[in-house]
mmCIF file of C-alpha atoms in Angstrom:
data_model
loop_
_atom_site.group_PDB
_atom_site.id
_atom_site.type_symbol
_atom_site.label_atom_id
_atom_site.label_comp_id
_atom_site.label_asym_id
_atom_site.label_seq_id
_atom_site.Cartn_x
_atom_site.Cartn_y
_atom_site.Cartn_z
ATOM 1 C CA MET A 1 0.000 0.000 0.000
ATOM 2 C CA SER A 2 1.352 3.459 -0.925
ATOM 3 C CA ASN A 3 1.580 6.139 1.756
ATOM 4 C CA ASP A 4 1.975 8.970 -0.746
ATOM 5 C CA PRO A 5 -0.533 11.828 -0.328
ATOM 6 C CA ILE A 6 -3.517 11.959 -2.618
ATOM 7 C CA VAL A 7 -5.761 14.799 -3.739
ATOM 8 C CA TRP A 8 -9.357 15.131 -2.573
ATOM 9 C CA GLY A 9 -12.003 17.526 -3.821
ATOM 10 C CA VAL A 10 -14.619 18.853 -1.395
ATOM 11 C CA HIS A 11 -17.772 20.876 -2.105
ATOM 12 C CA MET A 12 -19.606 23.122 0.358
ATOM 13 C CA GLY A 13 -22.607 25.415 -0.186
ATOM 14 C CA SER A 14 -22.180 29.091 -1.069
ATOM 15 C CA HIS A 15 -23.824 30.062 2.257
ATOM 16 C CA VAL A 16 -20.627 29.183 4.146
ATOM 17 C CA ALA A 17 -19.004 32.316 2.626
ATOM 18 C CA ASP A 18 -15.333 32.588 3.641
ATOM 19 C CA ARG A 19 -15.677 30.852 7.004
ATOM 20 C CA PRO A 20 -13.865 27.645 5.924
ATOM 21 C CA ILE A 21 -10.925 29.709 4.675
ATOM 22 C CA GLU A 22 -10.775 31.903 7.765
ATOM 23 C CA GLY A 23 -11.228 28.910 10.075
ATOM 24 C CA GLY A 24 -8.843 26.578 8.268
ATOM 25 C CA TYR A 25 -11.178 23.678 7.512
ATOM 26 C CA VAL A 26 -13.499 21.922 5.108
ATOM 27 C CA ALA A 27 -16.612 20.184 6.381
ATOM 28 C CA ILE A 28 -19.546 17.924 5.571
ATOM 29 C CA GLY A 29 -23.156 18.146 6.693
ATOM 30 C CA TRP A 30 -25.884 15.695 7.793
ATOM 31 C CA PRO A 31 -26.380 17.364 11.218
ATOM 32 C CA GLU A 32 -29.242 15.037 12.180
ATOM 33 C CA MET A 33 -26.734 12.190 12.469
ATOM 34 C CA GLY A 34 -24.926 13.816 15.382
ATOM 35 C CA ASP A 35 -21.246 13.140 16.005
ATOM 36 C CA LEU A 36 -20.038 11.046 13.072
ATOM 37 C CA THR A 37 -16.862 10.099 14.926
ATOM 38 C CA LYS A 38 -19.008 7.878 17.174
ATOM 39 C CA ILE A 39 -20.162 5.671 14.286
ATOM 40 C CA ALA A 40 -18.322 2.408 13.694
ATOM 41 C CA PRO A 41 -15.709 2.762 10.917
ATOM 42 C CA SER A 42 -17.508 0.821 8.190
ATOM 43 C CA ARG A 43 -19.617 1.852 5.218
ATOM 44 C CA ASP A 44 -22.485 -0.387 6.371
ATOM 45 C CA ALA A 45 -22.577 1.310 9.756
ATOM 46 C CA PHE A 46 -22.826 4.710 8.100
ATOM 47 C CA LYS A 47 -25.591 3.483 5.785
ATOM 48 C CA GLU A 48 -27.633 2.239 8.730
ATOM 49 C CA ALA A 49 -27.164 5.435 10.719
ATOM 50 C CA LEU A 50 -28.047 7.567 7.699
ATOM 51 C CA ALA A 51 -31.244 5.635 6.973
ATOM 52 C CA LEU A 52 -32.346 6.078 10.578
ATOM 53 C CA ALA A 53 -31.562 9.793 10.744
ATOM 54 C CA TYR A 54 -33.060 10.603 7.326
ATOM 55 C CA PRO A 55 -35.885 8.104 6.685
ATOM 56 C CA ASP A 56 -37.159 10.047 3.636
ATOM 57 C CA LYS A 57 -33.816 10.042 1.801
ATOM 58 C CA LYS A 58 -33.833 8.432 -1.634
ATOM 59 C CA LYS A 59 -32.586 4.861 -1.590
ATOM 60 C CA GLY A 60 -30.025 5.550 -4.306
ATOM 61 C CA ALA A 61 -28.534 8.448 -2.354
ATOM 62 C CA ILE A 62 -27.841 6.448 0.821
ATOM 63 C CA PRO A 63 -24.693 4.600 -0.377
ATOM 64 C CA VAL A 64 -23.357 7.818 -1.940
ATOM 65 C CA ASP A 65 -23.770 9.902 1.204
ATOM 66 C CA ALA A 66 -22.633 7.110 3.526
ATOM 67 C CA GLY A 67 -19.556 6.604 1.371
ATOM 68 C CA THR A 68 -18.773 10.308 1.566
ATOM 69 C CA MET A 69 -18.951 10.291 5.353
ATOM 70 C CA PHE A 70 -16.812 7.171 5.632
ATOM 71 C CA LYS A 71 -14.098 8.532 3.344
ATOM 72 C CA PHE A 72 -14.134 11.957 5.004
ATOM 73 C CA LEU A 73 -13.556 10.459 8.433
ATOM 74 C CA HIS A 74 -11.457 7.362 7.702
ATOM 75 C CA GLU A 75 -9.673 7.636 4.346
ATOM 76 C CA ILE A 76 -8.299 11.177 4.465
ATOM 77 C CA LYS A 77 -4.782 11.140 5.876
ATOM 78 C CA ALA A 78 -2.635 13.929 7.303
ATOM 79 C CA GLY A 79 -0.663 15.423 4.410
ATOM 80 C CA ASP A 80 -3.280 14.658 1.766
ATOM 81 C CA TYR A 81 -4.159 17.616 -0.422
ATOM 82 C CA VAL A 82 -7.596 19.211 -0.730
ATOM 83 C CA VAL A 83 -9.053 21.226 -3.594
ATOM 84 C CA TYR A 84 -12.051 23.255 -2.464
ATOM 85 C CA PRO A 85 -13.869 25.247 -5.198
ATOM 86 C CA SER A 86 -15.660 27.991 -3.271
ATOM 87 C CA LYS A 87 -19.058 28.854 -4.732
ATOM 88 C CA ALA A 88 -19.230 32.141 -2.834
ATOM 89 C CA ASP A 89 -16.280 33.808 -4.555
ATOM 90 C CA ARG A 90 -15.366 31.556 -7.533
ATOM 91 C CA MET A 91 -11.963 30.786 -6.038
ATOM 92 C CA VAL A 92 -10.160 27.449 -6.096
ATOM 93 C CA ASN A 93 -8.617 26.918 -2.662
ATOM 94 C CA ILE A 94 -5.807 24.388 -2.253
ATOM 95 C CA GLY A 95 -4.450 23.086 1.041
ATOM 96 C CA ARG A 96 -3.236 20.071 2.990
ATOM 97 C CA PHE A 97 -5.176 18.125 5.581
ATOM 98 C CA LYS A 98 -3.870 18.129 9.147
ATOM 99 C CA GLY A 99 -5.500 14.774 9.896
ATOM 100 C CA ASN A 100 -7.686 16.253 12.623
ATOM 101 C CA VAL A 101 -11.460 15.611 12.626
ATOM 102 C CA GLN A 102 -13.709 17.802 14.780
ATOM 103 C CA HIS A 103 -17.444 17.759 15.536
ATOM 104 C CA HIS A 104 -19.179 21.143 15.914
ATOM 105 C CA ALA A 105 -22.728 20.402 17.027
ATOM 106 C CA ASN A 106 -24.046 23.952 16.586
ATOM 107 C CA ASP A 107 -22.314 24.860 13.355
ATOM 108 C CA PRO A 108 -24.331 27.775 11.868
ATOM 109 C CA ASP A 109 -23.876 26.455 8.320
ATOM 110 C CA GLU A 110 -25.033 22.916 9.241
ATOM 111 C CA TYR A 111 -21.655 21.445 8.358
ATOM 112 C CA PRO A 112 -20.814 19.973 11.774
ATOM 113 C CA THR A 113 -18.012 17.543 10.817
ATOM 114 C CA ARG A 114 -14.731 19.291 10.000
ATOM 115 C CA GLN A 115 -11.315 18.274 8.762
ATOM 116 C CA LEU A 116 -8.690 20.894 9.629
ATOM 117 C CA VAL A 117 -6.674 22.276 6.715
ATOM 118 C CA ASP A 118 -3.525 24.327 6.189
ATOM 119 C CA TRP A 119 -4.444 26.521 3.221
ATOM 120 C CA LEU A 120 -1.583 26.874 0.741
ATOM 121 C CA GLY A 121 -3.126 29.112 -1.902
ATOM 122 C CA HIS A 122 -6.301 30.634 -3.343
ATOM 123 C CA PHE A 123 -6.681 31.052 -7.105
ATOM 124 C CA PRO A 124 -9.324 32.430 -9.514
ATOM 125 C CA ARG A 125 -11.038 29.785 -11.605
ATOM 126 C CA ASP A 126 -9.817 31.311 -14.867
ATOM 127 C CA GLU A 127 -6.244 30.276 -13.973
ATOM 128 C CA PHE A 128 -7.161 26.614 -14.582
ATOM 129 C CA SER A 129 -8.021 24.665 -17.712
ATOM 130 C CA GLN A 130 -11.683 24.029 -18.388
ATOM 131 C CA SER A 131 -11.021 20.298 -18.271
ATOM 132 C CA SER A 132 -9.658 20.565 -14.720
ATOM 133 C CA LEU A 133 -12.613 22.721 -13.677
ATOM 134 C CA ASN A 134 -14.934 20.065 -15.060
ATOM 135 C CA GLU A 135 -13.252 17.441 -12.902
ATOM 136 C CA ILE A 136 -13.739 19.410 -9.687
ATOM 137 C CA GLY A 137 -17.337 20.071 -10.734
ATOM 138 C CA SER A 138 -18.219 16.565 -9.537
ATOM 139 C CA PHE A 139 -21.732 16.145 -8.166
ATOM 140 C CA LEU A 140 -20.298 14.412 -5.084
ATOM 141 C CA THR A 141 -19.667 16.266 -1.840
ATOM 142 C CA MET A 142 -16.251 14.610 -1.713
ATOM 143 C CA PHE A 143 -14.302 12.937 -4.519
ATOM 144 C CA ARG A 144 -10.840 12.006 -5.743
ATOM 145 C CA VAL A 145 -9.039 14.423 -8.072
ATOM 146 C CA LYS A 146 -7.128 12.158 -10.463
ATOM 147 C CA ARG A 147 -6.706 13.379 -14.031
ATOM 148 C CA HIS A 148 -5.715 16.955 -13.180
ATOM 149 C CA ALA A 149 -4.130 16.514 -9.757
ATOM 150 C CA LEU A 150 -0.770 17.769 -10.995
ATOM 151 C CA GLU A 151 -2.308 20.936 -12.480
ATOM 152 C CA PHE A 152 -3.776 21.894 -9.105
ATOM 153 C CA LEU A 153 -0.748 20.932 -7.022
ATOM 154 C CA SER A 154 1.686 22.789 -9.281
ATOM 155 C CA LYS A 155 -0.047 26.027 -8.262
ATOM 156 C CA VAL A 156 1.181 25.645 -4.685
ATOM 157 C CA ASP A 157 4.399 23.697 -5.324
ATOM 158 C CA PRO A 158 6.006 23.823 -8.800
ATOM 159 C CA THR A 159 8.311 20.910 -7.857
ATOM 160 C CA VAL A 160 5.509 18.512 -6.927
ATOM 161 C CA THR A 161 4.973 15.285 -8.856
ATOM 162 C CA ALA A 162 1.649 13.583 -9.434
ATOM 163 C CA PRO A 163 0.583 11.778 -6.240
ATOM 164 C CA ALA A 164 0.512 8.018 -6.370
ATOM 165 C CA PRO A 165 -2.804 6.188 -5.940
ATOM 166 C CA ARG A 166 -3.596 4.770 -2.516
ATOM 167 C CA ASP A 167 -4.628 1.135 -2.725
ATOM 168 C CA SER A 168 -7.424 1.477 -0.181
ATOM 169 C CA VAL A 169 -9.153 4.205 -2.148
ATOM 170 C CA ASP A 170 -11.293 3.313 -5.130
ATOM 171 C CA PRO A 171 -13.195 6.405 -6.296
ATOM 172 C CA ASP A 172 -14.973 4.461 -9.013
ATOM 173 C CA THR A 173 -16.527 1.963 -6.632
ATOM 174 C CA ALA A 174 -20.204 1.134 -6.937
ATOM 175 C CA GLU A 175 -20.652 2.893 -3.592
ATOM 176 C CA ASP A 176 -20.450 6.157 -5.535
ATOM 177 C CA ALA A 177 -23.306 5.222 -7.873
ATOM 178 C CA THR A 178 -26.378 7.384 -7.673
ATOM 179 C CA ASP A 179 -29.957 7.584 -8.887
ATOM 180 C CA ASP A 180 -30.932 9.073 -12.254
ATOM 181 C CA ASP A 181 -32.465 12.268 -10.852
ATOM 182 C CA THR A 182 -29.335 13.142 -8.884
ATOM 183 C CA ALA A 183 -27.117 12.505 -11.901
ATOM 184 C CA THR A 184 -29.417 14.654 -14.051
ATOM 185 C CA VAL A 185 -29.267 17.557 -11.588
ATOM 186 C CA ALA A 186 -25.485 17.213 -11.513
ATOM 187 C CA ALA A 187 -25.281 17.507 -15.296
ATOM 188 C CA SER A 188 -27.465 20.629 -15.262
ATOM 189 C CA VAL A 189 -25.365 22.300 -12.564
ATOM 190 C CA GLN A 190 -22.175 21.433 -14.461
ATOM 191 C CA ALA A 191 -23.541 22.956 -17.668
ATOM 192 C CA GLU A 192 -24.331 26.222 -15.898
ATOM 193 C CA ALA A 193 -20.894 26.340 -14.267
ATOM 194 C CA ASN A 194 -19.152 25.672 -17.589
ATOM 195 C CA THR A 195 -21.034 28.523 -19.242
ATOM 196 C CA SER A 196 -20.128 30.976 -16.481
ATOM 197 C CA ASP A 197 -16.473 29.941 -16.717
ATOM 198 C CA PHE A 198 -16.564 30.417 -20.489
ATOM 199 C CA VAL A 199 -18.102 33.896 -20.321
ATOM 200 C CA ILE A 200 -15.679 35.168 -17.680
ATOM 201 C CA LYS A 201 -12.647 33.772 -19.509
ATOM 202 C CA ARG A 202 -13.789 35.498 -22.720
ATOM 203 C CA LEU A 203 -14.188 38.824 -20.928
ATOM 204 C CA MET A 204 -10.730 38.453 -19.407
ATOM 205 C CA THR A 205 -8.940 37.447 -22.602
ATOM 206 C CA GLN A 206 -10.810 39.440 -25.251
ATOM 207 C CA LEU A 207 -11.138 42.828 -23.526
ATOM 208 C CA THR A 208 -8.668 45.315 -22.093
ATOM 209 C CA GLY A 209 -9.544 47.248 -18.973
ATOM 210 C CA HIS A 210 -10.838 50.211 -21.011
ATOM 211 C CA GLN A 211 -12.770 47.916 -23.341
ATOM 212 C CA PHE A 212 -14.398 46.308 -20.311
ATOM 213 C CA GLU A 213 -15.630 49.766 -19.284
ATOM 214 C CA ASP A 214 -17.105 50.217 -22.785
ATOM 215 C CA PHE A 215 -18.787 46.835 -22.478
ATOM 216 C CA MET A 216 -20.267 47.788 -19.104
ATOM 217 C CA ALA A 217 -21.637 51.029 -20.515
ATOM 218 C CA HIS A 218 -23.202 49.108 -23.403
ATOM 219 C CA LEU A 219 -24.721 46.545 -21.034
ATOM 220 C CA MET A 220 -26.305 49.340 -19.002
ATOM 221 C CA GLU A 221 -27.790 50.790 -22.186
ATOM 222 C CA CYS A 222 -29.268 47.338 -22.873
ATOM 223 C CA MET A 223 -30.838 47.623 -19.412
ATOM 224 C CA GLY A 224 -32.520 50.903 -20.343
ATOM 225 C CA TYR A 225 -29.964 53.463 -19.095
ATOM 226 C CA THR A 226 -28.146 56.173 -20.986
ATOM 227 C CA ALA A 227 -24.481 55.574 -20.207
ATOM 228 C CA ARG A 228 -21.123 57.085 -21.028
ATOM 229 C CA VAL A 229 -17.548 56.164 -20.224
ATOM 230 C CA THR A 230 -15.668 58.871 -18.320
ATOM 231 C CA GLN A 231 -12.323 60.413 -19.215
ATOM 232 C CA LYS A 232 -9.348 58.292 -18.194
ATOM 233 C CA SER A 233 -7.902 60.831 -15.754
ATOM 234 C CA GLY A 234 -9.371 62.652 -12.788
ATOM 235 C CA ASP A 235 -12.466 60.458 -12.609
ATOM 236 C CA GLY A 236 -11.927 59.556 -8.943
ATOM 237 C CA GLY A 237 -12.496 55.852 -9.584
ATOM 238 C CA VAL A 238 -15.641 56.378 -11.681
ATOM 239 C CA ASP A 239 -15.472 54.615 -15.050
ATOM 240 C CA VAL A 240 -19.075 54.868 -16.268
ATOM 241 C CA ILE A 241 -21.880 57.321 -15.500
ATOM 242 C CA ALA A 242 -25.433 56.172 -16.190
ATOM 243 C CA HIS A 243 -28.847 57.794 -15.837
ATOM 244 C CA MET A 244 -32.413 57.258 -16.992
ATOM 245 C CA ASP A 245 -33.030 60.624 -18.659
ATOM 246 C CA PRO A 246 -31.186 61.375 -21.938
ATOM 247 C CA LEU A 247 -29.379 64.481 -20.654
ATOM 248 C CA GLY A 248 -28.367 63.103 -17.286
ATOM 249 C CA PHE A 249 -29.780 65.870 -15.105
ATOM 250 C CA GLN A 250 -32.469 63.936 -13.253
ATOM 251 C CA PRO A 251 -31.559 61.673 -10.349
ATOM 252 C CA PRO A 252 -30.784 58.921 -9.743
ATOM 253 C CA ILE A 253 -27.356 59.055 -11.346
ATOM 254 C CA VAL A 254 -25.352 55.829 -11.171
ATOM 255 C CA LYS A 255 -21.573 56.024 -10.937
ATOM 256 C CA VAL A 256 -19.913 52.758 -11.913
ATOM 257 C CA GLN A 257 -16.433 51.516 -11.180
ATOM 258 C CA CYS A 258 -15.312 48.550 -13.295
ATOM 259 C CA LYS A 259 -12.536 46.207 -12.297
ATOM 260 C CA ARG A 260 -11.635 43.568 -14.844
ATOM 261 C CA THR A 261 -10.273 41.074 -12.331
ATOM 262 C CA THR A 262 -11.217 37.606 -11.137
ATOM 263 C CA GLY A 263 -9.508 38.211 -7.809
ATOM 264 C CA GLN A 264 -10.944 39.712 -4.649
ATOM 265 C CA THR A 265 -11.599 43.458 -4.497
ATOM 266 C CA PRO A 266 -10.648 45.013 -1.127
ATOM 267 C CA ARG A 267 -12.724 47.528 0.824
ATOM 268 C CA PRO A 268 -10.482 50.573 0.106
ATOM 269 C CA ASP A 269 -11.321 50.315 -3.595
ATOM 270 C CA VAL A 270 -15.020 50.443 -2.766
ATOM 271 C CA ASP A 271 -14.475 53.307 -0.324
ATOM 272 C CA GLN A 272 -12.956 55.309 -3.169
ATOM 273 C CA LEU A 273 -16.145 54.964 -5.200
ATOM 274 C CA LEU A 274 -18.305 55.978 -2.235
ATOM 275 C CA GLY A 275 -16.238 59.131 -1.844
ATOM 276 C CA THR A 276 -17.345 60.356 -5.262
ATOM 277 C CA LEU A 277 -21.083 60.235 -4.544
ATOM 278 C CA GLY A 278 -23.166 63.355 -4.103
ATOM 279 C CA ASP A 279 -26.883 63.944 -3.589
ATOM 280 C CA GLY A 280 -29.031 61.746 -5.820
ATOM 281 C CA GLU A 281 -26.048 59.619 -6.863
ATOM 282 C CA TYR A 282 -25.571 55.881 -6.395
ATOM 283 C CA GLY A 283 -22.454 53.721 -6.593
ATOM 284 C CA LEU A 284 -22.161 50.469 -8.527
ATOM 285 C CA PHE A 285 -18.951 48.447 -8.335
ATOM 286 C CA VAL A 286 -18.490 45.655 -10.874
ATOM 287 C CA ASN A 287 -15.825 42.972 -11.044
ATOM 288 C CA LEU A 288 -15.464 39.442 -12.425
ATOM 289 C CA GLY A 289 -14.388 37.929 -9.115
ATOM 290 C CA SER A 290 -15.497 38.623 -5.566
ATOM 291 C CA TYR A 291 -15.228 41.134 -2.720
ATOM 292 C CA ALA A 292 -13.406 41.106 0.592
ATOM 293 C CA ARG A 293 -15.543 40.748 3.692
ATOM 294 C CA GLY A 294 -15.104 44.428 4.584
ATOM 295 C CA ALA A 295 -16.454 45.497 1.213
ATOM 296 C CA VAL A 296 -19.481 43.205 1.552
ATOM 297 C CA GLU A 297 -20.221 44.565 5.023
ATOM 298 C CA LEU A 298 -19.925 48.104 3.666
ATOM 299 C CA GLU A 299 -22.551 47.345 1.027
ATOM 300 C CA ARG A 300 -24.955 46.108 3.714
ATOM 301 C CA ASN A 301 -24.693 49.444 5.504
ATOM 302 C CA ARG A 302 -24.833 51.776 2.505
ATOM 303 C CA ALA A 303 -28.176 52.059 0.738
ATOM 304 C CA LYS A 304 -26.506 53.882 -2.164
ATOM 305 C CA LEU A 305 -23.972 51.124 -2.875
ATOM 306 C CA ARG A 306 -24.292 47.925 -4.885
ATOM 307 C CA LEU A 307 -21.578 45.353 -5.549
ATOM 308 C CA ILE A 308 -21.810 43.063 -8.579
ATOM 309 C CA ASN A 309 -19.518 40.026 -8.556
ATOM 310 C CA GLY A 310 -18.564 37.690 -11.389
ATOM 311 C CA GLU A 311 -21.528 35.331 -11.057
ATOM 312 C CA GLN A 312 -24.003 38.209 -10.890
ATOM 313 C CA PHE A 313 -22.381 39.930 -13.856
ATOM 314 C CA VAL A 314 -22.723 36.777 -15.945
ATOM 315 C CA GLU A 315 -26.410 36.601 -14.979
ATOM 316 C CA LEU A 316 -26.888 40.168 -16.257
ATOM 317 C CA ILE A 317 -25.277 39.174 -19.544
ATOM 318 C CA PHE A 318 -27.602 36.188 -19.866
ATOM 319 C CA GLU A 319 -30.641 38.351 -19.113
ATOM 320 C CA HIS A 320 -29.782 40.974 -21.739
ATOM 321 C CA TYR A 321 -27.860 38.837 -24.229
ATOM 322 C CA ALA A 322 -30.379 39.356 -27.043
ATOM 323 C CA GLN A 323 -29.897 43.146 -26.817
ATOM 324 C CA LEU A 324 -26.087 43.029 -26.996
ATOM 325 C CA ALA A 325 -24.401 44.457 -30.088
ATOM 326 C CA PRO A 326 -23.329 41.838 -32.674
ATOM 327 C CA ARG A 327 -19.620 42.399 -31.888
ATOM 328 C CA TYR A 328 -20.200 41.398 -28.271
ATOM 329 C CA ARG A 329 -22.376 38.404 -29.142
ATOM 330 C CA SER A 330 -19.602 37.311 -31.496
ATOM 331 C CA MET A 331 -17.066 37.678 -28.690
ATOM 332 C CA ILE A 332 -19.274 35.642 -26.309
ATOM 333 C CA PRO A 333 -21.103 33.178 -28.577
ATOM 334 C CA LEU A 334 -23.962 31.568 -26.674
ATOM 335 C CA LYS A 335 -27.119 29.683 -27.549
ATOM 336 C CA GLN A 336 -30.119 29.086 -25.342
ATOM 337 C CA ILE A 337 -30.788 25.548 -24.172
ATOM 338 C CA PHE A 338 -33.151 24.031 -21.640
ATOM 339 C CA VAL A 339 -31.830 21.836 -18.824
ATOM 340 C CA PRO A 340 -33.751 19.869 -16.190
ATOM 341 C CA ASP A 341 -34.700 21.910 -13.130
ATOM 342 C CA LEU A 342 -35.163 19.196 -10.538
ATOM 343 C CA PRO A 343 -34.870 20.023 -6.814
ATOM 344 C CA GLN A 344 -31.421 19.477 -5.293
ATOM 345 C CA ASP A 345 -31.155 17.423 -2.107
#
């Protein structure tokens, strides 16, 4: 049996925000099962406990979820790597497990079982190949990263070699089978994620910073505003000015700052935009990534401020895609499809 570290992928809901990063952990849910460390270390024991705690759970989901719990508690080893794609900020977080499992009974996010992690790096999704992003888009809460393990690990250690397989781990086991509805939902979610990745990568590679400002002004015109890009000097952080009346005299006037970045925008950048606002003026900050906690808290306390992150910006593009100029539709070629909209467990 090889003792070399392996690479695990872990998914958590967007509602956890940056708490796993700040707290140095990844976690799994199923709070009704109590302390998972008290369950006998076998897949059958986890299946039985899961069926008792969640009697309405689909039969096909029981071996999948039980297998996830078993692997999370008993197959992760200290020194193994973890790849955690955060839904809240579109970052790919890479770290190493400490080999320490903790139970937090009153976890506010309902992820009571934690594995402690030393985070090694945090990277925007557009820094990875689409094929690698597809692999970590698995529908499972926890999974093995195999085909693109080296691509992820090279981000935190350029000298690393591909980890060897561990004999006791078989990610393709029948225990990871699932029912048709769950697999269908997974395919729909993956399609949406792929499209968002595609749009953001096109905006990053096809537009300069100034061209991104032009695109934002055009998008606001598609939304019904009259918009103009400001001069490139002395604008105080304002890139676009938009208003509903043609001449721009009637409030509200929207001042927009555009940041063509997939990283995290800090609070001081947002403060700069707020400092430009006068009576009847509102601030809109747009980026293709996310915002630091201080910036998000500032938005909550400022009625005149709105932050648009990468996911929200892509949604605006989808909503107004038909109104975009042909040059922009050519730059971001999309077609409308329908995907199943089944409830997610």
